[in-house]
Amino acid sequence: MSRAHLGPLLTFPERPGHSQRRKGTPMTIKSLDWIKSSYSGNGGACVEWAPSYASTHGVVPVRDSKQSDGPVLMVSTIAFAGLVTMARSDAR
């Protein structure tokens, strides 16, 4: 599968240097239910994702399991599906 079929990994709603007021309630990442990837071994290279957020918002939060307070990458569902497909093919 070529990279072009995976969709955008990240989207940026505004240009750098331009601010925009956002309405709504800030999300607390810690409040999400995180699941460790079944393809993660015990070598410390583990990722987690939050399926409940993905199913209600259409984007998938992904983070490093060693840094639960660290950055969260928000990817499109198409990009996440491509990542899972590649992980499955590499695991064989």
CSV table of N, CA and C in Angstrom, one decimal:
chain,number,residue,atom,x,y,z
A,1,MET,N,0.8,-1.2,0.0
A,1,MET,CA,0.0,0.0,0.0
A,1,MET,C,0.9,1.2,0.0
A,2,SER,N,0.6,2.1,-0.9
A,2,SER,CA,1.5,3.4,-1.0
A,2,SER,C,1.0,4.4,0.1
A,3,ARG,N,1.8,5.2,0.4
A,3,ARG,CA,1.5,6.3,1.4
A,3,ARG,C,0.3,7.1,1.0
A,4,ALA,N,0.2,7.4,-0.3
A,4,ALA,CA,-0.9,8.2,-0.8
A,4,ALA,C,-2.3,7.7,-0.4
A,5,HIS,N,-2.4,6.4,-0.2
A,5,HIS,CA,-3.7,5.9,0.1
A,5,HIS,C,-4.1,6.0,1.6
A,6,LEU,N,-3.2,6.4,2.4
A,6,LEU,CA,-3.4,6.5,3.9
A,6,LEU,C,-4.1,7.7,4.3
A,7,GLY,N,-4.1,8.7,3.5
A,7,GLY,CA,-4.8,10.0,3.9
A,7,GLY,C,-3.8,10.8,4.8
A,8,PRO,N,-4.3,12.0,5.2
A,8,PRO,CA,-3.4,12.9,6.0
A,8,PRO,C,-3.1,12.3,7.4
A,9,LEU,N,-1.9,12.5,7.8
A,9,LEU,CA,-1.6,12.0,9.2
A,9,LEU,C,-2.0,13.1,10.2
A,10,LEU,N,-1.9,14.3,9.9
A,10,LEU,CA,-2.3,15.4,10.7
A,10,LEU,C,-3.0,16.5,9.9
A,11,THR,N,-3.9,17.2,10.5
A,11,THR,CA,-4.5,18.4,9.9
A,11,THR,C,-4.3,19.5,10.8
A,12,PHE,N,-4.0,20.7,10.3
A,12,PHE,CA,-3.8,21.9,11.0
A,12,PHE,C,-4.9,22.9,10.7
A,13,PRO,N,-5.8,23.2,11.6
A,13,PRO,CA,-6.9,24.0,11.3
A,13,PRO,C,-6.6,25.5,11.0
A,14,GLU,N,-5.4,25.9,11.3
A,14,GLU,CA,-5.0,27.3,11.1
A,14,GLU,C,-3.5,27.4,10.7
A,15,ARG,N,-3.2,28.5,10.1
A,15,ARG,CA,-1.8,28.7,9.7
A,15,ARG,C,-1.0,29.1,10.9
A,16,PRO,N,0.3,28.7,10.9
A,16,PRO,CA,1.2,29.1,12.0
A,16,PRO,C,1.2,30.6,12.1
A,17,GLY,N,1.2,31.1,13.3
A,17,GLY,CA,1.2,32.6,13.5
A,17,GLY,C,-0.2,33.2,13.5
A,18,HIS,N,-1.2,32.4,13.2
A,18,HIS,CA,-2.6,32.9,13.2
A,18,HIS,C,-3.3,32.2,14.3
A,19,SER,N,-3.9,33.0,15.2
A,19,SER,CA,-4.7,32.3,16.3
A,19,SER,C,-6.2,32.4,16.0
A,20,GLN,N,-6.9,31.5,16.6
A,20,GLN,CA,-8.3,31.4,16.4
A,20,GLN,C,-8.9,31.0,17.7
A,21,ARG,N,-10.0,31.7,18.1
A,21,ARG,CA,-10.6,31.3,19.4
A,21,ARG,C,-11.4,30.0,19.1
A,22,ARG,N,-11.3,29.1,20.0
A,22,ARG,CA,-12.0,27.9,19.9
A,22,ARG,C,-13.1,27.8,21.0
A,23,LYS,N,-14.3,27.4,20.5
A,23,LYS,CA,-15.4,27.2,21.5
A,23,LYS,C,-15.5,25.8,21.9
A,24,GLY,N,-16.0,25.6,23.1
A,24,GLY,CA,-16.2,24.2,23.5
A,24,GLY,C,-15.5,24.0,24.8
A,25,THR,N,-15.6,22.8,25.3
A,25,THR,CA,-14.9,22.4,26.5
A,25,THR,C,-13.6,21.7,26.2
A,26,PRO,N,-12.5,22.1,26.8
A,26,PRO,CA,-11.2,21.5,26.6
A,26,PRO,C,-11.3,20.0,27.0
A,27,MET,N,-10.6,19.2,26.2
A,27,MET,CA,-10.6,17.8,26.4
A,27,MET,C,-9.5,17.4,27.4
A,28,THR,N,-9.8,16.6,28.4
A,28,THR,CA,-8.7,16.1,29.2
A,28,THR,C,-8.3,14.7,28.7
A,29,ILE,N,-7.1,14.7,28.2
A,29,ILE,CA,-6.6,13.4,27.6
A,29,ILE,C,-6.6,12.3,28.6
A,30,LYS,N,-6.2,12.6,29.9
A,30,LYS,CA,-6.2,11.5,30.9
A,30,LYS,C,-7.5,10.9,31.1
A,31,SER,N,-8.6,11.5,30.8
A,31,SER,CA,-9.9,11.0,31.0
A,31,SER,C,-10.3,9.9,30.0
A,32,LEU,N,-9.5,9.8,28.9
A,32,LEU,CA,-9.8,8.8,27.9
A,32,LEU,C,-9.4,7.4,28.3
A,33,ASP,N,-10.1,6.4,27.8
A,33,ASP,CA,-9.8,5.0,28.0
A,33,ASP,C,-8.8,4.6,26.9
A,34,TRP,N,-7.6,4.4,27.4
A,34,TRP,CA,-6.5,4.1,26.4
A,34,TRP,C,-6.3,2.6,26.4
A,35,ILE,N,-6.0,2.1,25.2
A,35,ILE,CA,-5.8,0.6,24.9
A,35,ILE,C,-4.4,0.5,24.3
A,36,LYS,N,-3.6,-0.4,24.8
A,36,LYS,CA,-2.3,-0.7,24.2
A,36,LYS,C,-2.4,-1.5,23.0
A,37,SER,N,-1.7,-1.2,22.0
A,37,SER,CA,-1.7,-2.0,20.8
A,37,SER,C,-1.4,-3.5,21.0
A,38,SER,N,-2.1,-4.4,20.5
A,38,SER,CA,-1.8,-5.8,20.6
A,38,SER,C,-0.5,-6.2,19.9
A,39,TYR,N,-0.1,-5.3,19.0
A,39,TYR,CA,1.2,-5.6,18.3
A,39,TYR,C,2.4,-5.0,19.0
A,40,SER,N,2.2,-4.4,20.2
A,40,SER,CA,3.3,-3.9,21.0
A,40,SER,C,3.9,-5.0,21.8
A,41,GLY,N,5.2,-5.2,21.8
A,41,GLY,CA,5.8,-6.2,22.6
A,41,GLY,C,6.2,-5.6,23.9
A,42,ASN,N,7.2,-6.3,24.6
A,42,ASN,CA,7.7,-5.8,25.8
A,42,ASN,C,9.0,-5.0,25.7
A,43,GLY,N,9.3,-4.6,24.5
A,43,GLY,CA,10.5,-3.9,24.2
A,43,GLY,C,10.5,-2.4,24.5
A,44,GLY,N,9.4,-1.9,25.0
A,44,GLY,CA,9.3,-0.5,25.2
A,44,GLY,C,8.9,0.4,24.0
A,45,ALA,N,8.6,-0.2,22.9
A,45,ALA,CA,8.1,0.5,21.7
A,45,ALA,C,6.6,0.3,21.6
A,46,CYS,N,5.9,0.8,22.6
A,46,CYS,CA,4.4,0.5,22.6
A,46,CYS,C,3.6,1.8,22.3
A,47,VAL,N,2.5,1.7,21.6
A,47,VAL,CA,1.6,2.8,21.4
A,47,VAL,C,0.3,2.4,21.9
A,48,GLU,N,-0.5,3.4,22.3
A,48,GLU,CA,-1.8,3.3,22.8
A,48,GLU,C,-2.8,4.2,22.0
A,49,TRP,N,-4.0,3.8,21.9
A,49,TRP,CA,-5.0,4.6,21.2
A,49,TRP,C,-6.3,4.6,22.0
A,50,ALA,N,-7.2,5.5,21.7
A,50,ALA,CA,-8.4,5.7,22.5
A,50,ALA,C,-9.6,5.5,21.6
A,51,PRO,N,-10.1,4.2,21.5
A,51,PRO,CA,-11.2,3.9,20.6
A,51,PRO,C,-12.5,4.6,20.8
A,52,SER,N,-12.8,4.9,22.1
A,52,SER,CA,-14.1,5.5,22.4
A,52,SER,C,-14.1,7.0,21.8
A,53,TYR,N,-13.0,7.7,21.9
A,53,TYR,CA,-12.9,9.0,21.3
A,53,TYR,C,-12.9,8.9,19.8
A,54,ALA,N,-12.3,7.9,19.2
A,54,ALA,CA,-12.2,7.8,17.8
A,54,ALA,C,-13.6,7.5,17.2
A,55,SER,N,-14.4,6.7,17.9
A,55,SER,CA,-15.7,6.4,17.4
A,55,SER,C,-16.7,7.5,17.5
A,56,THR,N,-16.5,8.5,18.4
A,56,THR,CA,-17.4,9.6,18.5
A,56,THR,C,-16.9,10.9,17.8
A,57,HIS,N,-15.6,11.0,17.5
A,57,HIS,CA,-15.1,12.2,16.9
A,57,HIS,C,-14.5,12.0,15.5
A,58,GLY,N,-14.3,10.8,15.1
A,58,GLY,CA,-13.8,10.5,13.7
A,58,GLY,C,-12.3,10.7,13.6
A,59,VAL,N,-11.6,11.0,14.6
A,59,VAL,CA,-10.1,11.0,14.6
A,59,VAL,C,-9.6,10.1,15.7
A,60,VAL,N,-8.4,9.6,15.6
A,60,VAL,CA,-7.9,8.6,16.5
A,60,VAL,C,-6.7,9.2,17.3
A,61,PRO,N,-6.9,9.3,18.6
A,61,PRO,CA,-5.8,9.8,19.5
A,61,PRO,C,-4.8,8.6,19.7
A,62,VAL,N,-3.5,8.9,19.4
A,62,VAL,CA,-2.4,7.9,19.6
A,62,VAL,C,-1.3,8.5,20.4
A,63,ARG,N,-0.8,7.7,21.4
A,63,ARG,CA,0.3,8.2,22.2
A,63,ARG,C,1.3,7.1,22.5
A,64,ASP,N,2.5,7.5,23.0
A,64,ASP,CA,3.5,6.6,23.5
A,64,ASP,C,3.1,6.1,24.9
A,65,SER,N,3.0,4.8,25.1
A,65,SER,CA,2.6,4.3,26.4
A,65,SER,C,3.5,4.7,27.5
A,66,LYS,N,4.8,4.9,27.2
A,66,LYS,CA,5.7,5.3,28.2
A,66,LYS,C,5.6,6.8,28.7
A,67,GLN,N,4.9,7.6,27.9
A,67,GLN,CA,4.7,9.0,28.2
A,67,GLN,C,3.2,9.3,28.2
A,68,SER,N,2.5,8.8,29.3
A,68,SER,CA,1.1,9.1,29.3
A,68,SER,C,0.7,10.5,29.5
A,69,ASP,N,1.7,11.4,30.0
A,69,ASP,CA,1.5,12.8,30.0
A,69,ASP,C,2.1,13.5,28.8
A,70,GLY,N,2.6,12.8,27.9
A,70,GLY,CA,3.3,13.4,26.7
A,70,GLY,C,2.3,13.8,25.6
A,71,PRO,N,2.8,14.1,24.5
A,71,PRO,CA,2.0,14.5,23.4
A,71,PRO,C,1.1,13.4,22.8
A,72,VAL,N,0.0,13.8,22.3
A,72,VAL,CA,-1.0,12.9,21.7
A,72,VAL,C,-1.1,13.3,20.2
A,73,LEU,N,-0.9,12.3,19.3
A,73,LEU,CA,-1.0,12.5,17.9
A,73,LEU,C,-2.4,12.2,17.5
A,74,MET,N,-3.1,13.1,16.9
A,74,MET,CA,-4.5,12.9,16.4
A,74,MET,C,-4.4,12.6,14.9
A,75,VAL,N,-4.8,11.4,14.5
A,75,VAL,CA,-4.7,11.0,13.1
A,75,VAL,C,-6.1,10.7,12.6
A,76,SER,N,-6.3,10.8,11.3
A,76,SER,CA,-7.5,10.5,10.7
A,76,SER,C,-7.8,9.0,10.8
A,77,THR,N,-9.0,8.6,10.7
A,77,THR,CA,-9.4,7.2,10.8
A,77,THR,C,-8.8,6.4,9.6
A,78,ILE,N,-8.7,7.0,8.5
A,78,ILE,CA,-8.1,6.4,7.3
A,78,ILE,C,-6.6,6.1,7.5
A,79,ALA,N,-5.9,7.1,8.1
A,79,ALA,CA,-4.5,7.0,8.3
A,79,ALA,C,-4.2,5.9,9.4
A,80,PHE,N,-5.1,5.9,10.4
A,80,PHE,CA,-4.9,4.9,11.5
A,80,PHE,C,-5.2,3.5,10.9
A,81,ALA,N,-6.2,3.3,10.1
A,81,ALA,CA,-6.4,2.0,9.4
A,81,ALA,C,-5.2,1.6,8.6
A,82,GLY,N,-4.6,2.5,7.9
A,82,GLY,CA,-3.4,2.2,7.2
A,82,GLY,C,-2.2,1.8,8.1
A,83,LEU,N,-2.1,2.4,9.2
A,83,LEU,CA,-1.1,2.1,10.2
A,83,LEU,C,-1.3,0.7,10.7
A,84,VAL,N,-2.5,0.3,11.0
A,84,VAL,CA,-2.8,-1.0,11.5
A,84,VAL,C,-2.5,-2.1,10.5
A,85,THR,N,-2.9,-1.8,9.2
A,85,THR,CA,-2.7,-2.7,8.1
A,85,THR,C,-1.2,-3.0,8.0
A,86,MET,N,-0.4,-1.9,8.0
A,86,MET,CA,1.1,-2.1,7.9
A,86,MET,C,1.7,-2.8,9.1
A,87,ALA,N,1.2,-2.6,10.3
A,87,ALA,CA,1.7,-3.3,11.5
A,87,ALA,C,1.3,-4.8,11.4
A,88,ARG,N,0.2,-5.1,10.9
A,88,ARG,CA,-0.2,-6.5,10.7
A,88,ARG,C,0.7,-7.2,9.7
A,89,SER,N,0.9,-6.5,8.6
A,89,SER,CA,1.8,-7.1,7.6
A,89,SER,C,3.2,-7.3,8.0
A,90,ASP,N,3.7,-6.3,8.8
A,90,ASP,CA,5.1,-6.4,9.3
A,90,ASP,C,5.2,-7.5,10.4
A,91,ALA,N,4.1,-7.8,11.1
A,91,ALA,CA,4.2,-8.7,12.2
A,91,ALA,C,4.3,-10.2,11.7
A,92,ARG,N,3.9,-10.4,10.5
A,92,ARG,CA,3.9,-11.8,9.9
A,92,ARG,C,5.3,-12.2,9.5
